[in-house]
Amino acid sequence: MSTAGRHARSAESTPHRSAEHARLAESPSAGGPWRLWGPYVSGRQWGTVREDYSADGDAWAYFPFEQAVSRAYRWGEDGLGAICDRFGFLNLGVALWNGQDPFLKERLFGLTNAEGNHGEDVKEYFWALDGTPTHSYMSWLYRYPQAEFPYARLRAENAARNRDDREFELADTEILTDNRFFDIKVEYAKAGPDDVCAVITATNHGPDAAPLDLLPQVWFRNTWIWGTDGRTPFIRQLDSAMFGGRSRAIECVHGFLGRYVVVAEGTPQLLFCQNETNDVALFGASANAAPFTKDGINNRVVHGDLGAVDPSGHGTKAAFWYHFDAVASGSSVTVRLRMSTGEPDADTFGSGFDAVFADRRDESDEFYGSVLPQHLSDEDANIARRAFAGLLWGKQLYRYDVHRWLVGDPDEPVPPASRQGPDGRNVTWEHLSLADVISMPDDWEYPWFASWDLAFQCVALAHVDPAFAKDQLLLLCREWAMHPNGQLPAYEWAFSDVNPPVHAWAAWQVYLVDGGTDRDFLIRTCTKLLLNFAWWVNNKDADGSNLFEGGFLGMDNIGFFDRSAKLGPGYRLEESDATSWMAVFCLNMLQISLELAMVVPAWDDIATKFLEHFLSIAKATRQFGSHDISLWDEVDGFYYDVLVHPDGSHQRLRVRSMVGLLPLLAVATVSPDVWSKLPDFTARLAWLRRRRPDLAQGLLSANASGEAMILSLVGDDAFARLAARIFDESEFLSPYGIRAMSASYRTPYTAVIDGREMTIDYEPGESRSGLFGGNSNWRGPVWFPVNVLLADALRKYAGYLGDSFTTAVPSPDGPQMPLDRAADLIDGRLADLFRRGADGRRPSDGRRIESSPDPLWANHITFSEYFDGDTGEGLGASHQTGWTALIAHLLCRDKVSQGDSTVNRQGAERPAR
């Protein structure tokens, strides 16, 4: 293992911007050597759909947290600060024991959907500190209480609270008073693609000495008991005399992965068991399939059971047991490990080991120094870097073969018949078979991909790893993910649910961030999205009116009722947001087609298809619609959903929410280059102007110079009225972005819908509705993705209208402001969520313990799922560096063109703020 400096400065003689960029160039694809090992272990595997083999589909109840210590997973693994190979065979993570807990701390704890007063909720404190895209360097921090972890109290206190109450958090138990906790910092640095160094440091921040058991664990995912893979890997102890008794080592042998040796410095006790279920303890079986089960290490350490581990030094799970009787206050203990395909020797933990960490830390600084704009303040640079760290630590191996899951495994009982019935979960998605590293929305609450979350995640990821971002977008379009009918999978709880069609938008943004040269990526994505577009048209436009339905469309409880529920016979909900998303989809595909047509003329007529389809949607939205229905309400100056009755009558659902602002997103500009370079597009446009003025009128306008053209779903008058509402602080404008619902509904609004009285009100914080488990709220908070899209749309209008068009900010009596400055104001307020105010605190920390002035808390940023519409406090999932990592995109993109296409990039670069 004397390879410490082998790759330390591999880029010094190359033209790459940094050593990490050189590694990315060496490993551009998922199969690249530098991508083999990474933080791909899930933050939570229990309670997932993949592990649910119940008859009633209650995934939380079928595999609860308490069983995870003793029960083998079928499809993945979870752990603390853990890494694995990209196939998920061999895992390395850390387990802890404070001498008080009822079982080892091996994974993060949280409440299930039914236990939390606002849905599922992780109840631990942890942060991704740093990371590079090839995972050549990774750093992660976990906060471990020194007293017994209050599992029962967290459940009981939250069960006693209702939806109007704040969530009861770990800090509220006072278990962390006087900083009585250990900070467990886990760092990894690669000396080579298959040579990983690890340092685990535990620091006692409490006032008194405290005991600690620290157990780095190595284990194979169980692949051998299901009857689909006959290979049985093994882990065995190596003779410590090989390296003078100064270290302990194990070898891990796998039929596909090969042989790895893991060495731990010092003389920890080695413990071995099998990664197999303890059927006797969990289910009352007469005997176990293996004598030393998954909980063997736990039972040996916590309960002193000498017979729980294999004395022969063999197994499929092993631990290096370090026991510290008393870690002094303010002191730290450190253990060092190394995992490699090479043989251990005297230099395994020599000076080269420390040199690897020093080099990789420096190279991480070098990498981000080249990625982040130089004008960023130190605070903004730290915000962006922490967001990127969360994104990179959020990459997890996602294995799920729906066919195998539905029919069961050869050596396991046949799943309940209800699983394959017409109402069974995902029964129409048997083609879906994934075994890929995928960017997840959240470490714990969402350890599964969601199609529109992933799209936003990829835009931010493109700044640090464009190849991975492109692969992610392409993955969902591949035939083992996309449905044969063209639908993209939503998320594992219901792949057939409908997420907004933002894939084309993300592909275009990633293309721009990556320099705007990879047309092959655009072609591969666009050709598959033609299928997805056809699915939308064929399935979500019931009567061919060009007004679309879609269900909840990711905006969970934004309406009076659950928009994903089936309506009565003959009823139809024509949605402002579904229609707007489809108009955006058209324009995104138009942008891509125009770009490709500049070099491949065959794309010219594809562009005309999306031009005409967009114009048809625009006409339906603004003029007549289905059954003479218009989504635009002239009196209110707003767009609404429309409920169509069986007799053809209709009713506008007059709630001013993000649903009515989304038509603004459907805007694009086309430059004069198109007229000379794309004859088919130009000819079709001229024909439409002559023969179909009903489509063209008011939508295709020349600017003052008579050159550019703007396509917009929203007319000039409607735009001005919507802009006034956006920047009205009594409605949508909050101190930290644009609210999802008008604050005018602080006084609840009631309407009679199909004979029933329904009420809705502004909810700036956690949801008071039980829709979607009550764990998401679109009735008032600020959500990052739609805010970013709205601000970008305003810039497109600004680029067309120029400084002559202004809007009052705040409206109606504030100073007049050009649209581009108004858009920057939105971005600035989003960034202010994470910046320290005059009181030294971040608004996003709210009243949580993270707002403490103590640097132990104040130095760590939490990227929440959404933010209180009044205070900016972070809410929902607490580590949603999925789409909330768009903050890094906002801070980094000053160097990236925001134009519509190569035919309209002139002057599109934004000035530095």
PDB file of C-alpha atoms in Angstrom, residues 41 49 63 68 122 150 236 238 250 362 439 443 451 486 510 519 561 572 606 616 635 730 888:
ATOM      1  CA  VAL A  41     -24.536   3.888   0.887  1.00  0.00           C
ATOM      2  CA  VAL A  49     -40.732   0.564  -0.972  1.00  0.00           C
ATOM      3  CA  PHE A  63     -39.476  -2.941   7.907  1.00  0.00           C
ATOM      4  CA  ALA A  68     -32.658  -2.983  10.924  1.00  0.00           C
ATOM      5  CA  VAL A 122     -34.984  12.423  10.767  1.00  0.00           C
ATOM      6  CA  PRO A 150     -34.182   9.249  23.598  1.00  0.00           C
ATOM      7  CA  ARG A 236     -11.579 -13.247   7.303  1.00  0.00           C
ATOM      8  CA  LEU A 238      -5.334 -11.830   8.583  1.00  0.00           C
ATOM      9  CA  ILE A 250      -9.072  -8.392   7.283  1.00  0.00           C
ATOM     10  CA  ASP A 362      -5.449  20.990  -0.972  1.00  0.00           C
ATOM     11  CA  SER A 439     -28.525  11.660  -6.979  1.00  0.00           C
ATOM     12  CA  ASP A 443     -30.090  11.573   2.709  1.00  0.00           C
ATOM     13  CA  SER A 451     -37.887  12.761 -11.569  1.00  0.00           C
ATOM     14  CA  GLY A 486     -42.916   7.337 -22.806  1.00  0.00           C
ATOM     15  CA  VAL A 510     -26.782  21.422 -18.101  1.00  0.00           C
ATOM     16  CA  ARG A 519     -24.725  18.374 -28.993  1.00  0.00           C
ATOM     17  CA  PHE A 561     -58.413  19.030  -2.618  1.00  0.00           C
ATOM     18  CA  ARG A 572     -61.994  16.892 -15.404  1.00  0.00           C
ATOM     19  CA  ILE A 606     -38.707  19.361 -35.422  1.00  0.00           C
ATOM     20  CA  SER A 616     -51.839  26.030 -29.872  1.00  0.00           C
ATOM     21  CA  VAL A 635     -61.480  40.402 -13.594  1.00  0.00           C
ATOM     22  CA  SER A 730     -49.189  41.316   0.999  1.00  0.00           C
ATOM     23  CA  ALA A 888     -24.964  26.911  -5.578  1.00  0.00           C
TER      24      ALA A 888
END
